[in-house]
mmCIF file with all atom_site columns, C-alpha atoms in Angstrom:
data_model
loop_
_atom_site.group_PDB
_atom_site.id
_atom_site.type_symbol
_atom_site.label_atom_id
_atom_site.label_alt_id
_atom_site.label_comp_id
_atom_site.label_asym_id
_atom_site.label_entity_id
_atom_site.label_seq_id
_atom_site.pdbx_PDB_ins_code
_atom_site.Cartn_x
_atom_site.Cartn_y
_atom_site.Cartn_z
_atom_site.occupancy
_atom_site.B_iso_or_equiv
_atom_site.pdbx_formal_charge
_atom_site.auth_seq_id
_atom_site.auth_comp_id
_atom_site.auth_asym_id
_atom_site.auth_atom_id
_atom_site.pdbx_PDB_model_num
ATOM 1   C CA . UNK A 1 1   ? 102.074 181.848 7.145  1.00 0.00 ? 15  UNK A CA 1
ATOM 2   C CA . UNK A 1 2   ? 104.863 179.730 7.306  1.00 0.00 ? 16  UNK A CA 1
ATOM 3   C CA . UNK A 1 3   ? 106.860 182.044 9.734  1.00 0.00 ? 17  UNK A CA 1
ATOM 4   C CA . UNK A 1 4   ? 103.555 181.520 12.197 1.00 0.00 ? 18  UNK A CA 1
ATOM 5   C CA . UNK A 1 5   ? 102.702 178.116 11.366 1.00 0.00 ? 19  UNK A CA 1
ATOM 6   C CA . UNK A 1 6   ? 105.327 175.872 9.873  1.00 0.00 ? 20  UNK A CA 1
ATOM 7   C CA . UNK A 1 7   ? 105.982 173.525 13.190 1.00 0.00 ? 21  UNK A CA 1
ATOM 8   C CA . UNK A 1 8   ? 101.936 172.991 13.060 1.00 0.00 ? 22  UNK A CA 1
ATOM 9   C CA . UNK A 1 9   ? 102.617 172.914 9.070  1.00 0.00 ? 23  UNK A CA 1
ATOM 10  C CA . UNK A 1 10  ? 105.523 169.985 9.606  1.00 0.00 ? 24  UNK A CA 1
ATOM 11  C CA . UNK A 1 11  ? 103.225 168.180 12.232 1.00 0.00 ? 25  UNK A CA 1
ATOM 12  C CA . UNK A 1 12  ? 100.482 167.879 9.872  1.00 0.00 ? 26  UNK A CA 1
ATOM 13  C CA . UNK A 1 13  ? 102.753 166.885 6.391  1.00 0.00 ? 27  UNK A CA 1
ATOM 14  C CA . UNK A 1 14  ? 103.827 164.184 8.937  1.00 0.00 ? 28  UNK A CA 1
ATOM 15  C CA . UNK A 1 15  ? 99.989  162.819 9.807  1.00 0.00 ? 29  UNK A CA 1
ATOM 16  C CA . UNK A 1 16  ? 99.309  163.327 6.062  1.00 0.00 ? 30  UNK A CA 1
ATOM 17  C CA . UNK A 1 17  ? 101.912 160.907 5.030  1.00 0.00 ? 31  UNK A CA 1
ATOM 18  C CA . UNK A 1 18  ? 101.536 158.278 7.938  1.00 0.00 ? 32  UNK A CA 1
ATOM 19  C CA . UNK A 1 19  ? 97.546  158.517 6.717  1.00 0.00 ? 33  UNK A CA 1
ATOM 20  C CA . UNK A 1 20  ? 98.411  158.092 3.436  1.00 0.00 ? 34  UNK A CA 1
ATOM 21  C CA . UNK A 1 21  ? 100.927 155.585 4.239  1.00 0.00 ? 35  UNK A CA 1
ATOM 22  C CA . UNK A 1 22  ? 98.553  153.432 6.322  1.00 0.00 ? 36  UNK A CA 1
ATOM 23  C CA . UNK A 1 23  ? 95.996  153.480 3.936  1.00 0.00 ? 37  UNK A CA 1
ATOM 24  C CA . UNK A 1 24  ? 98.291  152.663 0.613  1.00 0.00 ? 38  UNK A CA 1
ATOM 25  C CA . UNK A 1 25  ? 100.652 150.297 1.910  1.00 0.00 ? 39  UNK A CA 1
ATOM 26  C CA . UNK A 1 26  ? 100.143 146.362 2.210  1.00 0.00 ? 40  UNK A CA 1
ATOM 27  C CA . UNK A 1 27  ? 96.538  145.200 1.548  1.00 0.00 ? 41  UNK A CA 1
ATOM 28  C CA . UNK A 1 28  ? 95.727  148.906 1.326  1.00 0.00 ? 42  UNK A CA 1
ATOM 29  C CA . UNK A 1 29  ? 93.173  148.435 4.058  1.00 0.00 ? 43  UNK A CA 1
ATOM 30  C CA . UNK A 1 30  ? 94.138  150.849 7.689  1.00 0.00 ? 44  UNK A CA 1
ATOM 31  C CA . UNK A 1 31  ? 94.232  147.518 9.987  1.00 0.00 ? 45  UNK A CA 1
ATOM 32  C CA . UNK A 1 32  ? 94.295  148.219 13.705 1.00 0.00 ? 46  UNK A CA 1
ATOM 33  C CA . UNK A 1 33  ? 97.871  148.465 14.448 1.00 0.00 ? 47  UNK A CA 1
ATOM 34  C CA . UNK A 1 34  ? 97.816  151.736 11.569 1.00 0.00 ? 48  UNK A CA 1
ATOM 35  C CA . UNK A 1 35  ? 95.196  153.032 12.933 1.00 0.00 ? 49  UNK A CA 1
ATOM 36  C CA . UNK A 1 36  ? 96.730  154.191 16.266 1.00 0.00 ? 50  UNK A CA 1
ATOM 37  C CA . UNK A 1 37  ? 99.722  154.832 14.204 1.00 0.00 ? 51  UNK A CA 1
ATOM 38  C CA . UNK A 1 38  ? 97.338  157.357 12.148 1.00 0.00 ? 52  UNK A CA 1
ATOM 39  C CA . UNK A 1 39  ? 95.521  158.851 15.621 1.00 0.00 ? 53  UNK A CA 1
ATOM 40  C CA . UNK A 1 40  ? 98.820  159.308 17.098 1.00 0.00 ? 54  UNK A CA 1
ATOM 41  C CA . UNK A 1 41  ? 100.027 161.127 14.289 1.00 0.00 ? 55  UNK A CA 1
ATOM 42  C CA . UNK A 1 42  ? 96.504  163.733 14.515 1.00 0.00 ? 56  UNK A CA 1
ATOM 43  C CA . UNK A 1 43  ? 97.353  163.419 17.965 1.00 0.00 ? 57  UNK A CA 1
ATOM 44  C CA . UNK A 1 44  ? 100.418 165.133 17.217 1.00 0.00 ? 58  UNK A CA 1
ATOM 45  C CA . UNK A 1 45  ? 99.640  167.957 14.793 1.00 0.00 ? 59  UNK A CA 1
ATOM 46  C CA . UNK A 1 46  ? 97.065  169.105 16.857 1.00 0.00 ? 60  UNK A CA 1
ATOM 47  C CA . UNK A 1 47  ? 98.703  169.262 20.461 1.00 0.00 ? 61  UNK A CA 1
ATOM 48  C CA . UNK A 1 48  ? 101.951 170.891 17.984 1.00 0.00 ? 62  UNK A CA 1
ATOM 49  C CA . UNK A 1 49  ? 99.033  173.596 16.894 1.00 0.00 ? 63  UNK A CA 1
ATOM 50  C CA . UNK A 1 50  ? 97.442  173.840 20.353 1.00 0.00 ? 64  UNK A CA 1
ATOM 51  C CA . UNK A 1 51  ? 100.648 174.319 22.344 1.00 0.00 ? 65  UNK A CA 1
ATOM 52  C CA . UNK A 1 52  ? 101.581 177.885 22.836 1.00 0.00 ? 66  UNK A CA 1
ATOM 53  C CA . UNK A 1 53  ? 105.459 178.858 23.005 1.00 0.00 ? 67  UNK A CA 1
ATOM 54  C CA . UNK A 1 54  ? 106.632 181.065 25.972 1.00 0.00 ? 68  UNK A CA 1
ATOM 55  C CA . UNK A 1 55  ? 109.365 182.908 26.542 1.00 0.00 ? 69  UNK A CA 1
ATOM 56  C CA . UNK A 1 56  ? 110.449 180.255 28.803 1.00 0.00 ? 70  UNK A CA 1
ATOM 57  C CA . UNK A 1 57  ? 109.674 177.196 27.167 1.00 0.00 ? 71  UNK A CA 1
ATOM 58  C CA . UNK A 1 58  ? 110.490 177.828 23.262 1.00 0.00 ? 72  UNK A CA 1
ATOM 59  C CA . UNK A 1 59  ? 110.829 174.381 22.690 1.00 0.00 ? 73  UNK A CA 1
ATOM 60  C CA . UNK A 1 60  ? 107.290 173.530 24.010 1.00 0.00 ? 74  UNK A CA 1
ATOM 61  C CA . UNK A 1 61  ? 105.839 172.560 20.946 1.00 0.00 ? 75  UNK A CA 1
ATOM 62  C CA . UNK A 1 62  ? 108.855 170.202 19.606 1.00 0.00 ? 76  UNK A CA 1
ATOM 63  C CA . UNK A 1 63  ? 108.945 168.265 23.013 1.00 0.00 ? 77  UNK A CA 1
ATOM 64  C CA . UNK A 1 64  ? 104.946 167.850 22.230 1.00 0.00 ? 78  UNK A CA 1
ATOM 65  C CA . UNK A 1 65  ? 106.045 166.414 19.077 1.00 0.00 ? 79  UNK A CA 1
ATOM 66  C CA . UNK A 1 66  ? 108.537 164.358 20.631 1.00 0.00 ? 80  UNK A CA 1
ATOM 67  C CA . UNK A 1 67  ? 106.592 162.923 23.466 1.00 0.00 ? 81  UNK A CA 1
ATOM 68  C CA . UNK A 1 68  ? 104.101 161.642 21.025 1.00 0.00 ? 82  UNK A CA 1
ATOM 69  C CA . UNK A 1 69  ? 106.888 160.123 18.330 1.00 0.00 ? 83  UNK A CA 1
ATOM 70  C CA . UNK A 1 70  ? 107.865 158.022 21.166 1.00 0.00 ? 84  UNK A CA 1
ATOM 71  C CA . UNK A 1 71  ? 104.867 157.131 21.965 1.00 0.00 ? 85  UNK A CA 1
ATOM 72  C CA . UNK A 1 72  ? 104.367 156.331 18.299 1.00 0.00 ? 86  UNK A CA 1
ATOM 73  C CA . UNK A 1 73  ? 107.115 154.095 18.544 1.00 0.00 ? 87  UNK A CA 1
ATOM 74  C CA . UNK A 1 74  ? 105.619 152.256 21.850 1.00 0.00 ? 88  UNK A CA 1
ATOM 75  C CA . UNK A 1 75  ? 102.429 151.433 20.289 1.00 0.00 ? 89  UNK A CA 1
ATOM 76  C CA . UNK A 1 76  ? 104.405 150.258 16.598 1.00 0.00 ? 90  UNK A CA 1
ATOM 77  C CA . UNK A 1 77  ? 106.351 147.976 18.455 1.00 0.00 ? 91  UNK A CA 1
ATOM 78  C CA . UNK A 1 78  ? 104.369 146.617 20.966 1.00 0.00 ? 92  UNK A CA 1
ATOM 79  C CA . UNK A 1 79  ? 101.311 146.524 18.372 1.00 0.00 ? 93  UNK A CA 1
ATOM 80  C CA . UNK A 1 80  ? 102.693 145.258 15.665 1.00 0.00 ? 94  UNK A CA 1
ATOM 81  C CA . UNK A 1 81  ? 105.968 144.392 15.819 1.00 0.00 ? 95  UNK A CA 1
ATOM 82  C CA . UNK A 1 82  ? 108.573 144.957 13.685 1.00 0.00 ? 96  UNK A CA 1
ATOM 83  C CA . UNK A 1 83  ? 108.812 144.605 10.146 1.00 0.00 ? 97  UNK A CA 1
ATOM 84  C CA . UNK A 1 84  ? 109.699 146.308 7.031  1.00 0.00 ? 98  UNK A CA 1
ATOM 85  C CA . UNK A 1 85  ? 106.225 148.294 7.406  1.00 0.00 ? 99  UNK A CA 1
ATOM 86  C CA . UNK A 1 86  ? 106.300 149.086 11.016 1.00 0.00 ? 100 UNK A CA 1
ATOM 87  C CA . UNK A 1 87  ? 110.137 150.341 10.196 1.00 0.00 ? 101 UNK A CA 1
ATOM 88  C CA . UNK A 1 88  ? 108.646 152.862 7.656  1.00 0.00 ? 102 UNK A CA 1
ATOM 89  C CA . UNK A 1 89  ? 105.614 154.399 10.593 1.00 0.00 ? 103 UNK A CA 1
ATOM 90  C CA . UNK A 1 90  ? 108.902 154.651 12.562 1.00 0.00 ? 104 UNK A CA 1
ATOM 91  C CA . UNK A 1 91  ? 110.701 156.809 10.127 1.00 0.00 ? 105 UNK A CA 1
ATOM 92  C CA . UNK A 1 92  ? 108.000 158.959 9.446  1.00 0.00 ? 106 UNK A CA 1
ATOM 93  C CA . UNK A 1 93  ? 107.346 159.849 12.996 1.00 0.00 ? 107 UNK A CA 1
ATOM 94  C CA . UNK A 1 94  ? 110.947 160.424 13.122 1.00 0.00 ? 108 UNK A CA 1
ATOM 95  C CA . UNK A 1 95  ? 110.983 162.948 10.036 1.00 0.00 ? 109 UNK A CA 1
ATOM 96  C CA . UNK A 1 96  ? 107.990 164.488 11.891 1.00 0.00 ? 110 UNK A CA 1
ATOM 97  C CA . UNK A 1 97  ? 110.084 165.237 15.002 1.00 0.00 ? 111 UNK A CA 1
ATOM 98  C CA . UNK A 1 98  ? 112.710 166.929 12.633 1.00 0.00 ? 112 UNK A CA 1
ATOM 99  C CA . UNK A 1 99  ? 110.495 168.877 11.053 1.00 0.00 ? 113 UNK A CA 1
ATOM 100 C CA . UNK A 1 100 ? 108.844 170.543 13.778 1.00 0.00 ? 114 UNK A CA 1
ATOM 101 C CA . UNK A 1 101 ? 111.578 171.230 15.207 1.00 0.00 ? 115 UNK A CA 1
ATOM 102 C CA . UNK A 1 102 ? 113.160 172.623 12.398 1.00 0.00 ? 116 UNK A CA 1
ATOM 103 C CA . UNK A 1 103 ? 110.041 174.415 11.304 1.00 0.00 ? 117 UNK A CA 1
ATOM 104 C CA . UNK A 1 104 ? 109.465 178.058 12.563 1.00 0.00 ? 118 UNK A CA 1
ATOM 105 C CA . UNK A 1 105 ? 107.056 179.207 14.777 1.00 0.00 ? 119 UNK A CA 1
ATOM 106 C CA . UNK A 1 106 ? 105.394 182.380 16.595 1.00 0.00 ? 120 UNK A CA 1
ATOM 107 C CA . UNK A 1 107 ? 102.702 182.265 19.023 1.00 0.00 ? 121 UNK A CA 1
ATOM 108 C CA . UNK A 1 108 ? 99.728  184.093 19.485 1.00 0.00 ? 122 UNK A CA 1
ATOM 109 C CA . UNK A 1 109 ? 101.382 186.291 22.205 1.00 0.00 ? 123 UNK A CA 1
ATOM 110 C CA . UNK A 1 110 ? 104.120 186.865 20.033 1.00 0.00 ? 124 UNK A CA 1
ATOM 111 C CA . UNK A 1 111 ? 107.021 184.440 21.079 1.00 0.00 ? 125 UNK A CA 1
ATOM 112 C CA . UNK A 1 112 ? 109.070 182.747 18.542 1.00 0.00 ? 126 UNK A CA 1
ATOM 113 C CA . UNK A 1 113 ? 110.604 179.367 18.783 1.00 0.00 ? 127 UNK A CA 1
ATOM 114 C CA . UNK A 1 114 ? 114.220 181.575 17.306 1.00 0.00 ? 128 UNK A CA 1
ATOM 115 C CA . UNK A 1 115 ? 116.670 182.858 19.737 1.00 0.00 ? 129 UNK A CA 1
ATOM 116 C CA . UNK A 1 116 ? 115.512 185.059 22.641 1.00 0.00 ? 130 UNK A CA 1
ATOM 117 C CA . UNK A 1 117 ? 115.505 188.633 22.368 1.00 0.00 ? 131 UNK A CA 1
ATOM 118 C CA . UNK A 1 118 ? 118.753 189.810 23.823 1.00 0.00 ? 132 UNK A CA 1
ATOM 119 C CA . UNK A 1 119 ? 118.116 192.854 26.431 1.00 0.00 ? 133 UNK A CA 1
ATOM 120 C CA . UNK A 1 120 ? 118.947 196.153 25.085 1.00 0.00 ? 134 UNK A CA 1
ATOM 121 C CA . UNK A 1 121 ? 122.268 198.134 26.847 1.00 0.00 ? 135 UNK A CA 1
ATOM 122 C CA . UNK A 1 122 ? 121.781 201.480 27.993 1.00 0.00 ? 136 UNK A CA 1
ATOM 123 C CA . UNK A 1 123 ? 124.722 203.705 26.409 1.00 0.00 ? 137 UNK A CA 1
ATOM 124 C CA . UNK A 1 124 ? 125.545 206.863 28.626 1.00 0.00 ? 138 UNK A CA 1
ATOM 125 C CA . UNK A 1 125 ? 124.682 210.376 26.858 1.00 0.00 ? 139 UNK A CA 1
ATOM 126 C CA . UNK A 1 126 ? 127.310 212.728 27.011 1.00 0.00 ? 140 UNK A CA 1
ATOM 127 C CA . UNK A 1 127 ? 126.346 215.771 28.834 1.00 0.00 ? 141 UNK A CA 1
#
């Protein structure tokens, strides 16, 4: 399971903890600003899950994960600032983007997110 799944796996650990961290930290009440931090982190464990690698784009579901980190980091900063809090958000979307990429992977049609399959050489048969 974690051979198939662990870059969806990673991408989910990482909503988990920016839900739990939005929801335990401060007054303990998800204000605004940690909301879209929270819906950008779903955001991002489900496009992770939905993406399918291809032989030609291996790294399609880290750059998924990466395109929505930074925009995790747009919306912390221009939402809310930055403070000891917002710093936090930051480094979990950050951890999130390591471990997806990190994390194996294999698609429904079989491709991996590990090294291509190198072709195979033909050796000659003696006569």
């Amino acid at each position: 399971m974690i051979r198939k799944y662990g870059k969806a796996l990673a991408a989910v650990a990482g909503a988990a903890l920016t839900v739990a961290y939005g929801a335990l930290s401060g007054d303990q009440r998800i204000e605004p600003d940690e909301a879209v931090q929270i819906t950008i982190a779903a955001a991002t464990a489900i496009s992770v899950y939905l993406v399918p690698l291809t032989p030609q784009y291996r790294w399609a579901k880290t750059a998924a994960a990466v395109a929505l980190s930074v925009l995790q980091v747009l919306a912390t900063v221009i939402l809310g600032g930055l403070d000891s809090n917002e710093w936090i958000a930051l480094l979990l979307a950050a951890l999130t983007v390591v471990g997806v990429g990190a994390a194996p992977a294999v698609s429904n049609n079989g491709t991996s997110n590990g090294q291509a399959p190198q072709p195979q050489t033909r050796t000659s048969q003696p006569a």
